[in-house]
CSV table of C-alpha atoms and ligand atoms in Angstrom, one decimal:
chain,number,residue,atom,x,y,z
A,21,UNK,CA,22.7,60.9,174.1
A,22,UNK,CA,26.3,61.1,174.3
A,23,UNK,CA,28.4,61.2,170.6
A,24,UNK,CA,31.1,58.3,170.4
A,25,UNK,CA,34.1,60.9,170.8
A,26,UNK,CA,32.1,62.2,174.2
A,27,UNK,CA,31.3,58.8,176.0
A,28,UNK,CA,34.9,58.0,175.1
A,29,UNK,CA,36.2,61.1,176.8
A,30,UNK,CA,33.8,60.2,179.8
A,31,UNK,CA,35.3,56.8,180.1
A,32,UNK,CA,38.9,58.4,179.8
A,33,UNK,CA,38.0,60.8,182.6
A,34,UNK,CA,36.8,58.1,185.0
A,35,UNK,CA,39.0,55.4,184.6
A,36,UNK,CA,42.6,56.4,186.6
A,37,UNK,CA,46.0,54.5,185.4
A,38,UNK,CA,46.8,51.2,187.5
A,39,UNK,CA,49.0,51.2,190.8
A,40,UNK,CA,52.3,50.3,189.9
A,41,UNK,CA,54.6,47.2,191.2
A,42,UNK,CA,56.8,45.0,190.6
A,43,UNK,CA,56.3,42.0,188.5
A,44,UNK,CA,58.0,38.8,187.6
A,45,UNK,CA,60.0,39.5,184.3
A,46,UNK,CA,58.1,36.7,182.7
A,47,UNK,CA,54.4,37.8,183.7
A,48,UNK,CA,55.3,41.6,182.4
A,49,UNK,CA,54.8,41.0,178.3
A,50,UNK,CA,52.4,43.5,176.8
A,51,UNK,CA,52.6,45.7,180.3
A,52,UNK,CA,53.8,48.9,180.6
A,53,UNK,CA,57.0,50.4,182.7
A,54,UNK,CA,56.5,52.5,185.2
A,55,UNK,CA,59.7,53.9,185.7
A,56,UNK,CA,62.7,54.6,183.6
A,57,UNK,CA,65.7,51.9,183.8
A,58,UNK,CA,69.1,52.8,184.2
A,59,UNK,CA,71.7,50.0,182.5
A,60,UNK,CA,73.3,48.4,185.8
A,61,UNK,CA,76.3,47.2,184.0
A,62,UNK,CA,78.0,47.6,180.5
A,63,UNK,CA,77.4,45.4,178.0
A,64,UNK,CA,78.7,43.5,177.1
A,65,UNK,CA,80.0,43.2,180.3
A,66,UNK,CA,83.7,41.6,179.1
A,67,UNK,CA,85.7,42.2,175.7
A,68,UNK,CA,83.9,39.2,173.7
A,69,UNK,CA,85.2,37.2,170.5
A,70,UNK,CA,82.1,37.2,167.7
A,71,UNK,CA,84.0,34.2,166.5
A,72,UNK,CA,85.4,31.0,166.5
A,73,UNK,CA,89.1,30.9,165.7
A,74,UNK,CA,92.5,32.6,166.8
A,75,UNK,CA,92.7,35.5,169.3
A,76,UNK,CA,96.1,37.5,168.3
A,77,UNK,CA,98.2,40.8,168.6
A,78,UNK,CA,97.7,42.7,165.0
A,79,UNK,CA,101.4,44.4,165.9
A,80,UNK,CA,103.5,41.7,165.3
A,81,UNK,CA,102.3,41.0,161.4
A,82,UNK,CA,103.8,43.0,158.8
A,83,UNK,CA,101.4,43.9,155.8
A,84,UNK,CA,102.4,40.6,153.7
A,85,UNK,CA,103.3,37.4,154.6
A,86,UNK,CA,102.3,34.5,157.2
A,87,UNK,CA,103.7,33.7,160.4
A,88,UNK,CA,103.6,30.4,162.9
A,89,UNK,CA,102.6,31.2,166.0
A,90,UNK,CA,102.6,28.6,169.3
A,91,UNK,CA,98.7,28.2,170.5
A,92,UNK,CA,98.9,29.3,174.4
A,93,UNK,CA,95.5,27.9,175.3
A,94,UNK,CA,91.7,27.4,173.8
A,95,UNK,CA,88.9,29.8,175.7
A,96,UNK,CA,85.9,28.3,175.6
A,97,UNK,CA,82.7,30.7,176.2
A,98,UNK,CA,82.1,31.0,180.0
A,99,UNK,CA,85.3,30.8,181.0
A,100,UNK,CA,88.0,33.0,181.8
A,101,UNK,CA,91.6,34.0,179.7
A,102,UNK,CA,94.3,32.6,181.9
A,103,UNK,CA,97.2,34.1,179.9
A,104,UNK,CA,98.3,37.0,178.3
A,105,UNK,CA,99.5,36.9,174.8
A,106,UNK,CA,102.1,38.4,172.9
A,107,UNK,CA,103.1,38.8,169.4
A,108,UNK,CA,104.3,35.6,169.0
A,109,UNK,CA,101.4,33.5,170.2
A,110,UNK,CA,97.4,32.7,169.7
A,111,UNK,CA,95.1,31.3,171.6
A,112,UNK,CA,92.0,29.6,170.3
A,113,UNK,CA,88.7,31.0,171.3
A,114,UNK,CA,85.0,30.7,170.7
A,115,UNK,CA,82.2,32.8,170.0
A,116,UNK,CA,81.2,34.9,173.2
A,117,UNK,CA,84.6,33.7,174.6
A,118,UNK,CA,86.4,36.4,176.8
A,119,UNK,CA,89.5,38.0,174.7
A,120,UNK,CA,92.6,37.8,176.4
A,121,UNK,CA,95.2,40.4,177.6
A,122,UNK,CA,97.6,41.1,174.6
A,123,UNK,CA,94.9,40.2,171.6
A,124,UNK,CA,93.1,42.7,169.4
A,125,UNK,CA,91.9,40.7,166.9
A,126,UNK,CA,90.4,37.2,166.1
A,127,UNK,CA,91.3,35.1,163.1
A,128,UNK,CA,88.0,32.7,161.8
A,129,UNK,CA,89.2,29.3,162.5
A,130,UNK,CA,88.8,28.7,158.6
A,131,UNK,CA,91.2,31.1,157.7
A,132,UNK,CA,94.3,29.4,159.9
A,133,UNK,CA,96.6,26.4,158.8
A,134,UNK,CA,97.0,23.7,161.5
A,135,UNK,CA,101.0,22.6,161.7
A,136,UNK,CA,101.9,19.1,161.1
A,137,UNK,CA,103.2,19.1,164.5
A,138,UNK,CA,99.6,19.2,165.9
A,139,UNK,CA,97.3,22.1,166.9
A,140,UNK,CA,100.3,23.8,169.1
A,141,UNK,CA,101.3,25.4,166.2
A,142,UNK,CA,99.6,27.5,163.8
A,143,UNK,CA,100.0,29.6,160.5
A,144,UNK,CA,98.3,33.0,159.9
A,145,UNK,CA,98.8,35.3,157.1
A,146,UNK,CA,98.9,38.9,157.7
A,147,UNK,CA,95.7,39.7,155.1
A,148,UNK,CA,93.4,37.9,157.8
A,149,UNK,CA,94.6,40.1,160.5
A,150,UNK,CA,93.1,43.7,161.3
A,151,UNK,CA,93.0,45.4,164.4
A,152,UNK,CA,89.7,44.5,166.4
A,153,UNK,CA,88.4,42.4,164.0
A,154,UNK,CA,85.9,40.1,165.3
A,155,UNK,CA,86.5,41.6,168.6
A,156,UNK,CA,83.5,42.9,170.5
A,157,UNK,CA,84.5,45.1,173.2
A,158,UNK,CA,83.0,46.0,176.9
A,159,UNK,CA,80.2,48.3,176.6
A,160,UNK,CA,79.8,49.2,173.1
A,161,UNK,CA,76.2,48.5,173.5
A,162,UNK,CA,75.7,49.9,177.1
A,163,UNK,CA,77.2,51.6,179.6
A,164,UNK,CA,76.4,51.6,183.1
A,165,UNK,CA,74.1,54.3,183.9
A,166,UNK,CA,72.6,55.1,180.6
A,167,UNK,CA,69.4,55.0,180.2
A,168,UNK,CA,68.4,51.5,179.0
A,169,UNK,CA,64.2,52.1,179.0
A,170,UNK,CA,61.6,54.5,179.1
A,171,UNK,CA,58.9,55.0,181.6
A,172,UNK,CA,56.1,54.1,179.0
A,173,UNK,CA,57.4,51.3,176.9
A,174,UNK,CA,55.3,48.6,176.2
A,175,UNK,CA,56.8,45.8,177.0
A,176,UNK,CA,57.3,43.2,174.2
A,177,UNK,CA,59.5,40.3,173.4
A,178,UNK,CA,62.6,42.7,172.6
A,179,UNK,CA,61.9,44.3,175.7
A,180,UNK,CA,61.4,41.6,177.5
A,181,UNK,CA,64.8,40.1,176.1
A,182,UNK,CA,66.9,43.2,176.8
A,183,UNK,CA,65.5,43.7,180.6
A,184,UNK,CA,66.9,39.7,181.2
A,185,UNK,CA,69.8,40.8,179.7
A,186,UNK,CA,71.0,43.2,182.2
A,187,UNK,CA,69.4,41.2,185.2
A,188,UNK,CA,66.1,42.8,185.4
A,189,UNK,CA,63.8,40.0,187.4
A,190,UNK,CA,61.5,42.4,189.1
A,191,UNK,CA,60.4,44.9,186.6
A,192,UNK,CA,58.3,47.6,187.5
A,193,UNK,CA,55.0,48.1,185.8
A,194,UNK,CA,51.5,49.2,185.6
A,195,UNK,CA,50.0,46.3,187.3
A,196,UNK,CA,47.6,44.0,185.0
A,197,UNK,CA,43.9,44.2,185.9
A,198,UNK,CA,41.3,42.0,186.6
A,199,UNK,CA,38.2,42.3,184.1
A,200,UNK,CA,35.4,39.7,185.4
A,201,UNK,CA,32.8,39.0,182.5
A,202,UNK,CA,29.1,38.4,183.5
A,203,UNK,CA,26.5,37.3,180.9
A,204,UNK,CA,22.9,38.0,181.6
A,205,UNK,CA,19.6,35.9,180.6
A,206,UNK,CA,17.3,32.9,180.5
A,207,UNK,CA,17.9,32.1,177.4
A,208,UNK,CA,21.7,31.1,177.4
A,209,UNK,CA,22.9,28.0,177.3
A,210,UNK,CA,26.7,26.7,177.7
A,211,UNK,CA,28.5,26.2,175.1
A,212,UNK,CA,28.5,22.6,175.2
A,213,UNK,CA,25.0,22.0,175.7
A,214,UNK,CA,22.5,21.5,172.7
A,215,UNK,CA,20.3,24.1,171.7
A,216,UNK,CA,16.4,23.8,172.9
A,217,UNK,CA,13.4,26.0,171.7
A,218,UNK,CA,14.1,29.3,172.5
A,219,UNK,CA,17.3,29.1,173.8
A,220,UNK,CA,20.9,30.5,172.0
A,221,UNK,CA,24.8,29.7,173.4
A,222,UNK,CA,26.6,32.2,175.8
A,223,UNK,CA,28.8,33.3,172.5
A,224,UNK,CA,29.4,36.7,174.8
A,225,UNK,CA,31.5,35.3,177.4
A,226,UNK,CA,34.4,33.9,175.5
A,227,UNK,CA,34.3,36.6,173.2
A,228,UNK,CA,35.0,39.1,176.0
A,229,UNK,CA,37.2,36.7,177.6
A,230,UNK,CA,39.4,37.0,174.5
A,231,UNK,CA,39.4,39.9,173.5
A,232,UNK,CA,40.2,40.8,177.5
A,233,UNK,CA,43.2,38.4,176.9
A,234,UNK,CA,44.0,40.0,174.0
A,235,UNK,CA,44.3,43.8,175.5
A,236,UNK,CA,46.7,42.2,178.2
A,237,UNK,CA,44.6,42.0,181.0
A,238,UNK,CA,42.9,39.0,183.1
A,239,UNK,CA,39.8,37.9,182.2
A,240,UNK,CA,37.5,36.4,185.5
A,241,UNK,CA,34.6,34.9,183.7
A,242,UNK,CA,31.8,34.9,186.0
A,243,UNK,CA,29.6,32.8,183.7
A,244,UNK,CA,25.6,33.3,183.3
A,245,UNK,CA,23.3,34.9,185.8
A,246,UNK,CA,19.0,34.6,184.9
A,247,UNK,CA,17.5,37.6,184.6
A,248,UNK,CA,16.1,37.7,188.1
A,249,UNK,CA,17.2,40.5,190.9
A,250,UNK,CA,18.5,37.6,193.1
A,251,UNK,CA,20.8,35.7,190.7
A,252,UNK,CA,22.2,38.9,188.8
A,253,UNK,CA,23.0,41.5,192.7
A,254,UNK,CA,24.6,38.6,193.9
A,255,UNK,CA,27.1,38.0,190.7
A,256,UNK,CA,27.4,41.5,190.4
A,257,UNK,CA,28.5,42.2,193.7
A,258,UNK,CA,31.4,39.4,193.1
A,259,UNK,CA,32.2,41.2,189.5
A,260,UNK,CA,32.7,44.5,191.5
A,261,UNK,CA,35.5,43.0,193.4
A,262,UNK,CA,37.6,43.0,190.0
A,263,UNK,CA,39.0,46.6,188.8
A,264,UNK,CA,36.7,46.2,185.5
A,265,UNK,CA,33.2,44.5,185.3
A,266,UNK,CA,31.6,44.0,182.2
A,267,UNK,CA,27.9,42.4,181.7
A,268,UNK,CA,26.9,41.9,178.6
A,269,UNK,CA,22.5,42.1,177.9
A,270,UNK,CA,20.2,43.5,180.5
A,271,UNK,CA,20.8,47.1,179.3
A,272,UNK,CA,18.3,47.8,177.0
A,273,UNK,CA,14.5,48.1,177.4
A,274,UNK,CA,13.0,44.8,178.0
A,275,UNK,CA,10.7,43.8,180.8
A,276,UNK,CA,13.9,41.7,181.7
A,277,UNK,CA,16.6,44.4,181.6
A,278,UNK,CA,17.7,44.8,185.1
A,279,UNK,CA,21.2,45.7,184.7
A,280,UNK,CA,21.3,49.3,185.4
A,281,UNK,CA,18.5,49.2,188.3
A,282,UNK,CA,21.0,46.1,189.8
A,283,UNK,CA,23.9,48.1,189.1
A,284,UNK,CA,22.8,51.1,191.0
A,285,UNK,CA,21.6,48.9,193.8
A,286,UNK,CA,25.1,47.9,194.1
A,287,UNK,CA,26.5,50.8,195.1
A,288,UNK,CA,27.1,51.7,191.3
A,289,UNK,CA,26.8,55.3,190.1
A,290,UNK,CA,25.7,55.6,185.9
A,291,UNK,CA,28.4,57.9,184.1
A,292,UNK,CA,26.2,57.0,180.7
A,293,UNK,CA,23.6,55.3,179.2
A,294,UNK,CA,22.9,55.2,176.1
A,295,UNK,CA,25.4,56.3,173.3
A,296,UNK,CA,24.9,57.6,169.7
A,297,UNK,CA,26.3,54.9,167.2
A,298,UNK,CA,25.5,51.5,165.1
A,299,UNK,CA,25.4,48.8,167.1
A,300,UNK,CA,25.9,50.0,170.5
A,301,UNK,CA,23.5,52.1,170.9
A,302,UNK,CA,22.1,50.6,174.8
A,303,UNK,CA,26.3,50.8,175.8
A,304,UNK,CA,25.8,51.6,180.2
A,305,UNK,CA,29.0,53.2,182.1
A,306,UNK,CA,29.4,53.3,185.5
A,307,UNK,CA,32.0,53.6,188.6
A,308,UNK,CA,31.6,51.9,192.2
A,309,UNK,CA,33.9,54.1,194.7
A,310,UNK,CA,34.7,52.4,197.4
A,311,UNK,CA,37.4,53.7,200.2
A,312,UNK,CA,39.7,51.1,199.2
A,313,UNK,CA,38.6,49.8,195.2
A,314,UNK,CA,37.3,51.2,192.7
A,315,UNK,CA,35.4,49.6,189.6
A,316,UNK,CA,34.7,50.7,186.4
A,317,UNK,CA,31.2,48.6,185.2
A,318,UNK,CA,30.3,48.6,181.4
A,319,UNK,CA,26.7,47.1,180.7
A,320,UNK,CA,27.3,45.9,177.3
A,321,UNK,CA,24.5,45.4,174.6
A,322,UNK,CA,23.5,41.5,174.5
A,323,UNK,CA,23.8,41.6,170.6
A,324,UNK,CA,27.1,39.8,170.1
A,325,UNK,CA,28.6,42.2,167.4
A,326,UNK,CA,27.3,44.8,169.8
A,327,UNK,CA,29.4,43.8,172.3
A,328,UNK,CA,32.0,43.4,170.2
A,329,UNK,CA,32.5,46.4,169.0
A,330,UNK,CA,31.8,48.7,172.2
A,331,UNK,CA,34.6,46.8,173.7
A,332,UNK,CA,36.8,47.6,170.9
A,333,UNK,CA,36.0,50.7,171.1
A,334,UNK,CA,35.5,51.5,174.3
A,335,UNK,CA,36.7,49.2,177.1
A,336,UNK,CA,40.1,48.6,175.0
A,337,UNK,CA,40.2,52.4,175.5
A,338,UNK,CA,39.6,52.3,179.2
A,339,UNK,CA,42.1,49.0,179.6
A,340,UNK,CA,44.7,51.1,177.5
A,341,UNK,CA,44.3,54.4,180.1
A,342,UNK,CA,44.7,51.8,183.1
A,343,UNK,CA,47.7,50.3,181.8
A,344,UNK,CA,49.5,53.1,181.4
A,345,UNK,CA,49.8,53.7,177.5
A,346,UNK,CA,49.0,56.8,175.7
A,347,UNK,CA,47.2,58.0,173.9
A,348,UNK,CA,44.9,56.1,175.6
A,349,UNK,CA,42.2,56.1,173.0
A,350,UNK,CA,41.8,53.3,170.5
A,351,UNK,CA,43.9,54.4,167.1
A,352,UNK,CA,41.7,55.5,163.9
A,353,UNK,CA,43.8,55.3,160.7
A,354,UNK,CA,42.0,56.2,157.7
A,355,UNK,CA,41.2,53.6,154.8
A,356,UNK,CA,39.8,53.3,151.1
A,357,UNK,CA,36.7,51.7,150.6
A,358,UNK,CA,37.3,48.9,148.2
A,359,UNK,CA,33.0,48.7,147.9
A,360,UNK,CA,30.4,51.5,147.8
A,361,UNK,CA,27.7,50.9,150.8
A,362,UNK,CA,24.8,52.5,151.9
A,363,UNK,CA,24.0,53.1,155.5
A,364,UNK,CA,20.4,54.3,156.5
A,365,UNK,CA,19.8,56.5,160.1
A,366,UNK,CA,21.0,59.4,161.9
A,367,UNK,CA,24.1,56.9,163.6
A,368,UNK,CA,27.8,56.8,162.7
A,369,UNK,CA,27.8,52.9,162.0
A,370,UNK,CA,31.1,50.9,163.0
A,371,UNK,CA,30.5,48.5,159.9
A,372,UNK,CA,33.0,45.2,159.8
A,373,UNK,CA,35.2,45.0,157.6
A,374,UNK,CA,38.4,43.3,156.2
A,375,UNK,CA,41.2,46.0,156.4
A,376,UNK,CA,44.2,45.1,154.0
A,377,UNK,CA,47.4,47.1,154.3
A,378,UNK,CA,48.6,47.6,150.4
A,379,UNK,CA,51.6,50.0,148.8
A,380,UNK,CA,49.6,52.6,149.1
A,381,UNK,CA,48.0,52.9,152.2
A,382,UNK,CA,44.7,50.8,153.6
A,383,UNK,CA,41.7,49.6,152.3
A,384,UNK,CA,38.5,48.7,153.9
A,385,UNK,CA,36.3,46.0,152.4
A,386,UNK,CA,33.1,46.3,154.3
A,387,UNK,CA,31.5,42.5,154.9
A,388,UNK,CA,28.1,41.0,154.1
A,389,UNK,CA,26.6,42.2,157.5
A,390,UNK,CA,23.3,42.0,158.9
A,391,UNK,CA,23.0,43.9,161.7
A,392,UNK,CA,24.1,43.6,165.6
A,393,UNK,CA,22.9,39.7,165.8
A,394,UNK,CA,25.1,38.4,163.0
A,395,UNK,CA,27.7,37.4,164.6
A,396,UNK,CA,28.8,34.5,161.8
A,397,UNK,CA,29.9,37.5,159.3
A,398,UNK,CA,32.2,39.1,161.7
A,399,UNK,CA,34.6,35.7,161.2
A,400,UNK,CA,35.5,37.2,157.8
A,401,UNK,CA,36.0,41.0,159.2
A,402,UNK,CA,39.6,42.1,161.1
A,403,UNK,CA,38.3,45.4,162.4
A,404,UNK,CA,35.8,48.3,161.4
A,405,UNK,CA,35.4,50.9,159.2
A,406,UNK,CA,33.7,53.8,160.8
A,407,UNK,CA,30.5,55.1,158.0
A,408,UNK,CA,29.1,58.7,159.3
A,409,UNK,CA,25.5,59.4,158.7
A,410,UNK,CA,24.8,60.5,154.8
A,411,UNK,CA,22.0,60.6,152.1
A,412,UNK,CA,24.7,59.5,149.7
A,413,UNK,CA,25.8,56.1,148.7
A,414,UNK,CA,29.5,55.9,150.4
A,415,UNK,CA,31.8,55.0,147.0
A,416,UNK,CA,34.8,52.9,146.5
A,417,UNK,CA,37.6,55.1,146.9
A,418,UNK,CA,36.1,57.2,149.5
A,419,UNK,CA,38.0,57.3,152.0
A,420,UNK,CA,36.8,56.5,155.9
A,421,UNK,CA,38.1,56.0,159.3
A,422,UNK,CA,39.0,52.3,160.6
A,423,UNK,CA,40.0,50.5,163.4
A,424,UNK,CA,41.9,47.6,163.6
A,425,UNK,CA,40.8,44.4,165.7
B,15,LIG,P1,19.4,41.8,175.7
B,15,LIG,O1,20.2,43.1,175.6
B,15,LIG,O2,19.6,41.1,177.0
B,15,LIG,O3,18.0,42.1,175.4
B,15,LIG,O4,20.0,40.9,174.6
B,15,LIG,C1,19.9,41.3,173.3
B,15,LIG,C2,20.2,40.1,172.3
B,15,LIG,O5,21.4,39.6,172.6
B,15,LIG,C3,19.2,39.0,172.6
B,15,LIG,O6,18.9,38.4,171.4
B,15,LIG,C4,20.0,38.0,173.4
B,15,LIG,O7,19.5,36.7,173.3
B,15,LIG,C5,21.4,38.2,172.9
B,15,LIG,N1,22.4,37.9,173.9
B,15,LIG,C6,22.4,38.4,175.1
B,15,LIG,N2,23.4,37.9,175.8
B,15,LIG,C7,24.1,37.0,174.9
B,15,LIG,C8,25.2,36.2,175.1
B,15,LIG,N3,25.9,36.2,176.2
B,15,LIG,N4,25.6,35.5,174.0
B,15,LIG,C9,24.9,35.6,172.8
B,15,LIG,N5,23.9,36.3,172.7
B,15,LIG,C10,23.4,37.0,173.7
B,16,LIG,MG1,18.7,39.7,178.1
């Protein structure tokens, strides 16, 4: 049986990073660039006013005193200067307004006296006026050609923001994938239906279907196929169309468990089966290679936190390689135990918990947790703490390995 830290390296080695293209800028959030970005113009891409108020020439004020100066024009923001000033004139301009030939600074409207006569006049003393003040000029931020953003960047909001900034509409990135989700067995009812003897709700699919949505990608849910060869080839074969497939039950050893058989029936060859953890243990890998697709199948344990955590641990892994971001494998950071737990076998455990970021690092408060079918007590947990095999009691204040949800 394959450690944690080998099926993960198996995974990594099988799944390739997406084809690239280019998306709509508003469909890219959470994807990754492709390519590095040069800034097509400076920016900003006109001398700008970060005011309201007076546009004037700093030269003609002395150190002390005020002067009256004739107001040549007001420049509102999106328009263009149509005169040039000189020392003895302003011209009133907004925020983001373009500055005008002859200015270098801009006087705050409330530090300027309006004349009697009417706003053709106005008064500005000398201690308001500084060369470029409030000015902004043309490519402070950016210049043309510079390198605006790495191949590699995740793209979030700020990234997002700064690519429609310089006109970006088509951005090129590791395209999204499509994950398809396919529960297996008899006993699963919608979620909208009312429980009968025997039978539980498909809690698997919109689990997965989050937590797909959640790693950026698109979940297909597929919904439930009976544990019969017929019903489950047929939805797998549609699943294998999508770049990820993941089935949750059918991979253990029940009569019933025909996953890997209808997997490799499909055309799909088994990279693993079988891994050496707590819950997770029945995890199933595989690849379909096709001349023109390729597929990378996980058989995920039916035990809802099973599946939980195996796809936090290991399909987030292989989403992260095919979009492009690296390191690829899901981050560990290390935490303090808050509680003293015992764990019994010869299997690292992936234990919920509540991880709490404080002054002085993290902590890890493991939660009430009964085993792979207690799904209810993972509401209270935000990730895992990772508990190695040990005849000891772990203690609070040891210090173990987590991983945030
Ligand atoms: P299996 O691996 O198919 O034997 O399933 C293991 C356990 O997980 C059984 O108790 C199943 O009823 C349960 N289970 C399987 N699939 C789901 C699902 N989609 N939602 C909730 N529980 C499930
Ligand atoms: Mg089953």
């Amino acid at each position: 049986m394959l450690t944690v830290e080998q099926a993960t390296e198996a995974i990594l080695n099988q799944v390739q990073v997406a084809s690239t293209s280019h998306v709509a800028l508003q469909d890219c959030l959470q994807l990754v660039l492709a390519d590095d970005l040069t800034t097509p113009h400076d920016s900003p891409p006109f001398d700008k006013s970060m005011m309201d108020g007076f546009a004037v020439a700093s030269s003609g004020f002395a150190k002390h005193g005020e002067r009256e100066l004739a107001v040549l024009e007001t420049i509102t923001a999106g328009t263009v200067p149509s005169k040039t000033l000189d020392a003895n004139c302003a011209s009133q301009i907004m925020t983001g307004a373009a500055i005008p030939d002859g200015a270098d600074c801009v006087v705050p409207i409330e530090q300027v006296t309006f004349n009697k006569s009417g706003s053709s006049v106005v008064t500005i003393c000398s201690k308001n006026v500084l060369l470029e003040r409030n000015v902004l000029r043309k490519g402070v931020s950016a210049r043309t050609g510079e390198l605006l953003m790495k191949s590699g960047t995740k793209l979030e909001p700020q990234h997002i923001a700064v690519l429609a900034e310089f006109g970006v509409a088509k951005v090129p990135v590791f395209r999204r994938p499509t994950v398809s989700v396919l529960a297996t067995g008899d006993e699963l009812l919608a979620i909208d239906q009312p429980l009968t003897p025997g039978r539980i709700r498909n809690s698997n699919e919109p689990m997965l279907v989050s937590q797909i949505q959640r790693a950026a990608a698109t979940a297909v849910p597929l919904g439930v196929a009976k544990d019969n060869r017929a019903e489950l080839g047929a939805k797998i074969r549609e699943g294998l169309t999508c770049d990820f497939l993941l089935l949750s039950g059918g991979v253990s050893a029940g009569t019933l468990d025909l996953v890997p058989s209808e997997l490799a029936a499909a055309g799909v060859v088994q990279v693993f089966h079988k891994i050496q953890m707590k819950p997770g243990k029945p995890l199933w890998f595989g690849q379909l290679t096709t001349p023109n697709h390729t597929c990378w199948v996980f058989g995920l344990p039916g035990n809802p936190v099973s599946s939980m955590i195996c796809f936090e641990l290991f399909v987030r892994s292989a989403l992260r390689k095919h979009a492009g971001i690296s390191p690829a494998a899901v981050e560990c950071f290390p935490a303090t135990l808050t509680e003293s737990i015992t764990v019994r076998g010869d299997r690292p455990t992936y234990f919920p918990a509540r991880l709490q970021r404080t002054a002085t690092g993290l902590n890890a408060t493991p939660v009430p947790w009964g085993g792979s079918a207690d799904l209810r007590s993972t509401a209270d947990a935000n990730g895992m703490c990772v508990l190695q095999p040990r005849d000891t009691t772990y203690e609070a204040g040891d210090i173990v390995d987590s991983i945030a949800w």
